[in-house]
Amino acid sequence: IFYVYVSFDGIALAFKDSVTGSFTFDNFRYVIGEIRSSSGNIYTAIKNTLTFWLLGWVMMPVNLLVSFLLYKRIAGYKFFQTIFYLPSIISGVVWMTVYKNFILPDGPFCKMMVNFGIFEANNVPEILANSKYALTGVIMSTVWLGIPANMLIYCGSLCRIPREIVEAAKLDGVGFWGEIRYITLPCLGPLISTQILLHCTGILGASGNVLLLTGGKYGTTTLNYWMYDTVVLGGQTTIPATMGLLMTAVTLPIVAVSRLLTKKIEDIEY
């Protein structure tokens, strides 16, 4: 009951005038106008959201490769495990505080950039308070936090692959990349297809640690943060409801197509 009521109430809000409460299409006109305007907040939010979504696609093979290397216990794998797992062990708020101090103008990261000649010693920017670098700073934190979360899933699945298959493949002369192509990817097919489907459904919900790092300033806002800012801080509900309805209309066909494609990936039991 609560789910159905909230859903229909959200749809009704999209067609409601925030002042008079009467039926109107003005909310849709406003949202579409903001999307078409390159200087609008919604346009910036959509652009950044798609940036984080595309980053997720790039990180999928990276996460798989890192997990595979740790699974194979390469030299120094325990050190890398510690580095990657730290964000999962430490509280998110604490970790973001550490990260913000890490990239301060007098922090280790900026000092390293000065040594490499990327930043000038007398003009080191404050990354999270600079429109040129703020989004990059948020993306870096997302990458660092995203690897351990997915690594736990991939490593757990990799450990389930029978050793007999891997040993037999080695006897047949299968190398490093061959093991990934002919054994790892097929065995992880169901997991990968599920992740692809979930990632497609989140095309307009992708985001970074915007709230804790920049508060949506300096061109870093995303659709998720824009809705939070508009509803919670601004007290406006009709415009976010309209945007939510449009997001649903865009996402549903993508989810349907993704579901059909992922069904073609064969399930492997082992």
Coordinates of C-alpha atoms in Angstrom, one line a residue:
I1 CA 0.0 0.0 0.0
F2 CA 2.7 2.5 1.0
Y3 CA 4.7 1.7 -2.2
V4 CA 1.7 2.2 -4.5
Y5 CA 0.5 5.3 -2.8
V6 CA 4.0 7.0 -2.9
S7 CA 4.4 6.1 -6.5
F8 CA 1.0 7.5 -7.6
D9 CA 1.5 10.5 -5.4
G10 CA 4.8 11.2 -7.1
I11 CA 3.1 11.0 -10.5
A12 CA 0.4 13.4 -9.3
L13 CA 3.0 15.9 -8.0
A14 CA 4.5 16.1 -11.5
F15 CA 1.3 17.6 -12.9
K16 CA 0.6 19.9 -9.9
D17 CA 1.2 23.6 -9.6
S18 CA 3.3 24.2 -6.5
V19 CA 1.4 27.5 -5.7
T20 CA -2.2 26.9 -6.7
G21 CA -2.3 23.1 -6.6
S22 CA -4.1 23.0 -9.9
F23 CA -3.3 20.6 -12.9
T24 CA -0.6 21.9 -15.1
F25 CA 2.1 20.9 -17.6
D26 CA 4.3 23.9 -16.6
N27 CA 6.6 21.6 -14.6
F28 CA 7.5 19.6 -17.7
R29 CA 8.1 22.8 -19.7
Y30 CA 10.4 24.1 -16.9
V31 CA 12.4 20.8 -16.7
I32 CA 12.8 20.4 -20.5
G33 CA 13.9 24.0 -20.7
E34 CA 16.5 23.5 -18.0
I35 CA 17.7 20.3 -19.8
R36 CA 18.1 22.2 -23.1
S37 CA 19.9 25.1 -21.4
S38 CA 23.6 24.5 -21.1
S39 CA 23.7 26.9 -18.1
G40 CA 20.9 25.2 -16.2
N41 CA 21.4 23.2 -13.0
I42 CA 19.6 20.2 -14.4
Y43 CA 21.7 20.1 -17.5
T44 CA 24.9 20.1 -15.4
A45 CA 23.4 17.4 -13.2
I46 CA 22.6 15.2 -16.1
K47 CA 26.0 15.7 -17.7
N48 CA 27.8 14.8 -14.5
T49 CA 25.5 11.8 -13.9
L50 CA 26.3 10.4 -17.3
T51 CA 30.0 11.0 -16.6
F52 CA 29.8 8.9 -13.5
W53 CA 27.7 6.3 -15.3
L54 CA 30.3 6.0 -18.1
L55 CA 33.0 5.8 -15.4
G56 CA 31.2 2.7 -14.1
W57 CA 31.6 1.0 -17.5
V58 CA 35.3 1.8 -17.5
M59 CA 35.7 0.5 -14.0
M60 CA 34.0 -2.9 -14.7
P61 CA 37.0 -4.4 -16.6
V62 CA 39.4 -2.6 -14.3
N63 CA 37.8 -4.1 -11.2
L64 CA 37.8 -7.6 -12.8
L65 CA 41.4 -7.4 -13.7
V66 CA 42.5 -6.1 -10.3
S67 CA 40.5 -8.9 -8.6
F68 CA 42.0 -11.5 -10.9
L69 CA 45.5 -10.3 -10.2
L70 CA 44.9 -10.4 -6.4
Y71 CA 43.3 -13.8 -6.8
K72 CA 46.5 -15.0 -8.6
R73 CA 48.5 -13.7 -5.7
I74 CA 50.9 -11.5 -7.6
A75 CA 54.0 -10.1 -5.9
G76 CA 52.9 -7.6 -3.2
Y77 CA 49.3 -8.7 -3.4
K78 CA 48.8 -8.4 0.4
F79 CA 49.9 -4.7 0.3
F80 CA 47.5 -4.0 -2.6
Q81 CA 44.7 -5.8 -0.8
T82 CA 45.3 -3.5 2.3
I83 CA 45.3 -0.4 0.1
F84 CA 42.1 -1.4 -1.7
Y85 CA 40.2 -2.7 1.3
L86 CA 40.9 0.4 3.5
P87 CA 37.9 2.4 2.2
S88 CA 35.6 -0.6 3.0
I89 CA 36.9 -0.9 6.6
I90 CA 36.8 2.8 7.5
S91 CA 33.6 4.8 7.9
G92 CA 32.6 6.7 4.8
V93 CA 32.6 10.1 6.6
V94 CA 36.0 9.4 8.1
W95 CA 37.4 8.2 4.8
M96 CA 36.1 11.3 3.0
T97 CA 37.7 13.5 5.6
V98 CA 41.0 11.7 5.2
Y99 CA 40.7 12.0 1.4
K100 CA 39.9 15.8 1.6
N101 CA 43.1 16.3 3.7
F102 CA 45.0 14.1 1.3
I103 CA 44.3 16.4 -1.7
L104 CA 44.5 19.8 0.2
P105 CA 47.0 22.3 -1.3
D106 CA 49.5 21.4 1.3
G107 CA 48.6 17.7 1.3
P108 CA 50.6 14.8 -0.1
F109 CA 48.8 14.6 -3.5
C110 CA 49.3 18.3 -4.4
K111 CA 52.9 18.1 -3.3
M112 CA 53.4 15.2 -5.6
M113 CA 51.8 17.1 -8.4
V114 CA 54.2 20.0 -7.8
N115 CA 57.2 17.7 -7.9
F116 CA 56.0 16.3 -11.2
G117 CA 55.6 19.9 -12.6
I118 CA 51.8 19.6 -13.0
F119 CA 51.0 22.3 -10.5
E120 CA 53.0 25.4 -9.9
A121 CA 54.6 25.6 -6.4
N122 CA 53.3 29.2 -5.9
N123 CA 49.8 28.5 -7.4
V124 CA 48.6 25.2 -6.0
P125 CA 44.8 25.0 -6.5
E126 CA 42.3 23.8 -3.8
I127 CA 41.0 20.9 -5.9
L128 CA 37.5 20.6 -4.3
A129 CA 37.0 24.3 -4.4
N130 CA 38.0 24.9 -8.0
S131 CA 35.6 24.5 -10.9
K132 CA 38.4 23.2 -13.1
Y133 CA 39.4 20.3 -10.8
A134 CA 36.4 19.7 -8.4
L135 CA 34.7 17.1 -10.6
T136 CA 38.0 15.3 -11.1
G137 CA 38.5 15.2 -7.4
V138 CA 35.1 13.6 -6.8
I139 CA 35.8 11.1 -9.6
M140 CA 39.1 10.1 -8.0
S141 CA 37.4 9.3 -4.7
T142 CA 34.7 7.3 -6.6
V143 CA 37.3 5.2 -8.3
W144 CA 39.1 4.5 -5.0
L145 CA 35.9 3.6 -3.2
G146 CA 34.5 1.6 -6.2
I147 CA 37.3 -0.9 -6.5
P148 CA 37.1 -2.6 -3.1
A149 CA 33.3 -2.9 -3.2
N150 CA 33.4 -4.8 -6.5
M151 CA 36.6 -6.6 -5.6
L152 CA 34.9 -8.4 -2.8
I153 CA 32.2 -9.7 -5.2
Y154 CA 34.6 -10.7 -7.9
C155 CA 37.2 -12.4 -5.6
G156 CA 34.4 -14.4 -3.9
S157 CA 33.3 -15.7 -7.3
L158 CA 36.8 -16.3 -8.6
C159 CA 37.5 -18.5 -5.5
R160 CA 34.5 -20.7 -6.6
I161 CA 36.1 -21.6 -9.9
P162 CA 37.3 -25.3 -9.7
R163 CA 41.1 -25.5 -9.6
E164 CA 40.9 -28.6 -11.8
I165 CA 39.7 -26.5 -14.7
V166 CA 42.5 -24.0 -14.3
E167 CA 45.1 -26.7 -13.9
A168 CA 43.8 -28.6 -17.0
A169 CA 44.0 -25.4 -19.0
K170 CA 47.6 -24.8 -18.0
L171 CA 48.5 -28.3 -19.1
D172 CA 47.0 -27.4 -22.5
G173 CA 49.2 -24.3 -22.7
V174 CA 46.6 -21.6 -21.8
G175 CA 48.4 -18.5 -20.6
F176 CA 47.4 -15.5 -18.5
W177 CA 45.1 -13.8 -20.9
G178 CA 43.8 -17.1 -22.2
E179 CA 42.7 -18.0 -18.6
I180 CA 40.8 -14.8 -18.4
R181 CA 39.2 -15.2 -21.8
Y182 CA 38.3 -18.9 -21.8
I183 CA 37.8 -19.7 -18.1
T184 CA 37.3 -16.6 -15.9
L185 CA 34.9 -14.6 -18.1
P186 CA 32.6 -17.6 -18.9
C187 CA 32.5 -18.7 -15.3
L188 CA 31.7 -15.2 -14.1
G189 CA 29.1 -14.7 -16.9
P190 CA 26.0 -14.7 -14.7
L191 CA 27.6 -12.3 -12.3
I192 CA 28.8 -10.0 -15.0
S193 CA 25.4 -10.0 -16.7
T194 CA 23.7 -9.1 -13.4
Q195 CA 26.1 -6.2 -12.9
I196 CA 25.6 -5.0 -16.5
L197 CA 21.8 -5.0 -15.9
L198 CA 22.1 -3.2 -12.6
H199 CA 24.4 -0.6 -14.1
C200 CA 22.0 0.0 -17.0
T201 CA 19.2 0.6 -14.6
G202 CA 21.3 3.2 -12.8
I203 CA 22.0 5.3 -15.8
L204 CA 20.3 8.3 -14.3
G205 CA 21.2 7.5 -10.7
A206 CA 25.0 7.3 -11.0
S207 CA 26.7 9.7 -8.6
G208 CA 29.8 10.2 -6.5
N209 CA 30.5 11.5 -3.0
V210 CA 29.2 14.9 -3.9
L211 CA 27.5 15.6 -0.6
L212 CA 30.5 15.0 1.6
L213 CA 33.1 16.5 -0.7
T214 CA 31.7 19.6 -2.5
G215 CA 28.0 19.9 -1.5
G216 CA 27.2 20.1 -5.2
K217 CA 29.2 23.3 -5.8
Y218 CA 31.8 24.1 -8.5
G219 CA 29.9 22.2 -11.2
T220 CA 29.9 18.8 -9.4
T221 CA 26.1 18.3 -8.8
T222 CA 24.4 15.2 -10.1
L223 CA 20.8 14.3 -10.5
N224 CA 20.8 12.5 -7.1
Y225 CA 22.3 15.4 -5.3
W226 CA 20.1 17.9 -7.2
M227 CA 17.0 16.1 -6.1
Y228 CA 18.2 16.0 -2.5
D229 CA 19.1 19.7 -2.6
T230 CA 15.8 20.7 -4.2
V231 CA 13.5 18.6 -1.9
V232 CA 15.3 18.6 1.4
L233 CA 17.1 21.9 1.4
G234 CA 14.8 23.8 -1.0
G235 CA 11.4 22.4 0.0
Q236 CA 10.3 22.0 -3.6
T237 CA 8.6 18.7 -4.6
T238 CA 6.8 19.2 -7.9
I239 CA 9.9 19.8 -10.1
P240 CA 11.9 16.8 -8.7
A241 CA 8.7 14.7 -9.1
T242 CA 8.6 15.7 -12.8
M243 CA 12.2 15.0 -13.3
G244 CA 11.7 11.6 -11.6
L245 CA 8.9 10.7 -14.0
L246 CA 11.0 11.7 -17.0
M247 CA 13.9 9.6 -15.7
T248 CA 11.6 6.6 -15.3
A249 CA 10.3 7.1 -18.9
V250 CA 13.9 7.1 -20.2
T251 CA 15.2 4.3 -18.0
L252 CA 12.5 1.7 -18.6
P253 CA 13.3 1.0 -22.3
I254 CA 17.0 0.8 -21.5
V255 CA 16.3 -1.7 -18.7
A256 CA 14.1 -3.8 -21.0
V257 CA 16.7 -4.0 -23.8
S258 CA 19.5 -4.7 -21.3
R259 CA 17.4 -7.5 -19.8
L260 CA 16.9 -9.1 -23.2
L261 CA 20.6 -8.9 -24.0
T262 CA 21.8 -10.3 -20.6
K263 CA 19.5 -13.2 -21.0
K264 CA 21.6 -14.4 -23.9
I265 CA 24.6 -14.9 -21.6
E266 CA 24.6 -18.6 -20.8
D267 CA 24.5 -19.7 -17.1
I268 CA 27.3 -22.0 -16.1
E269 CA 27.0 -24.2 -13.1
Y270 CA 30.2 -25.3 -11.3

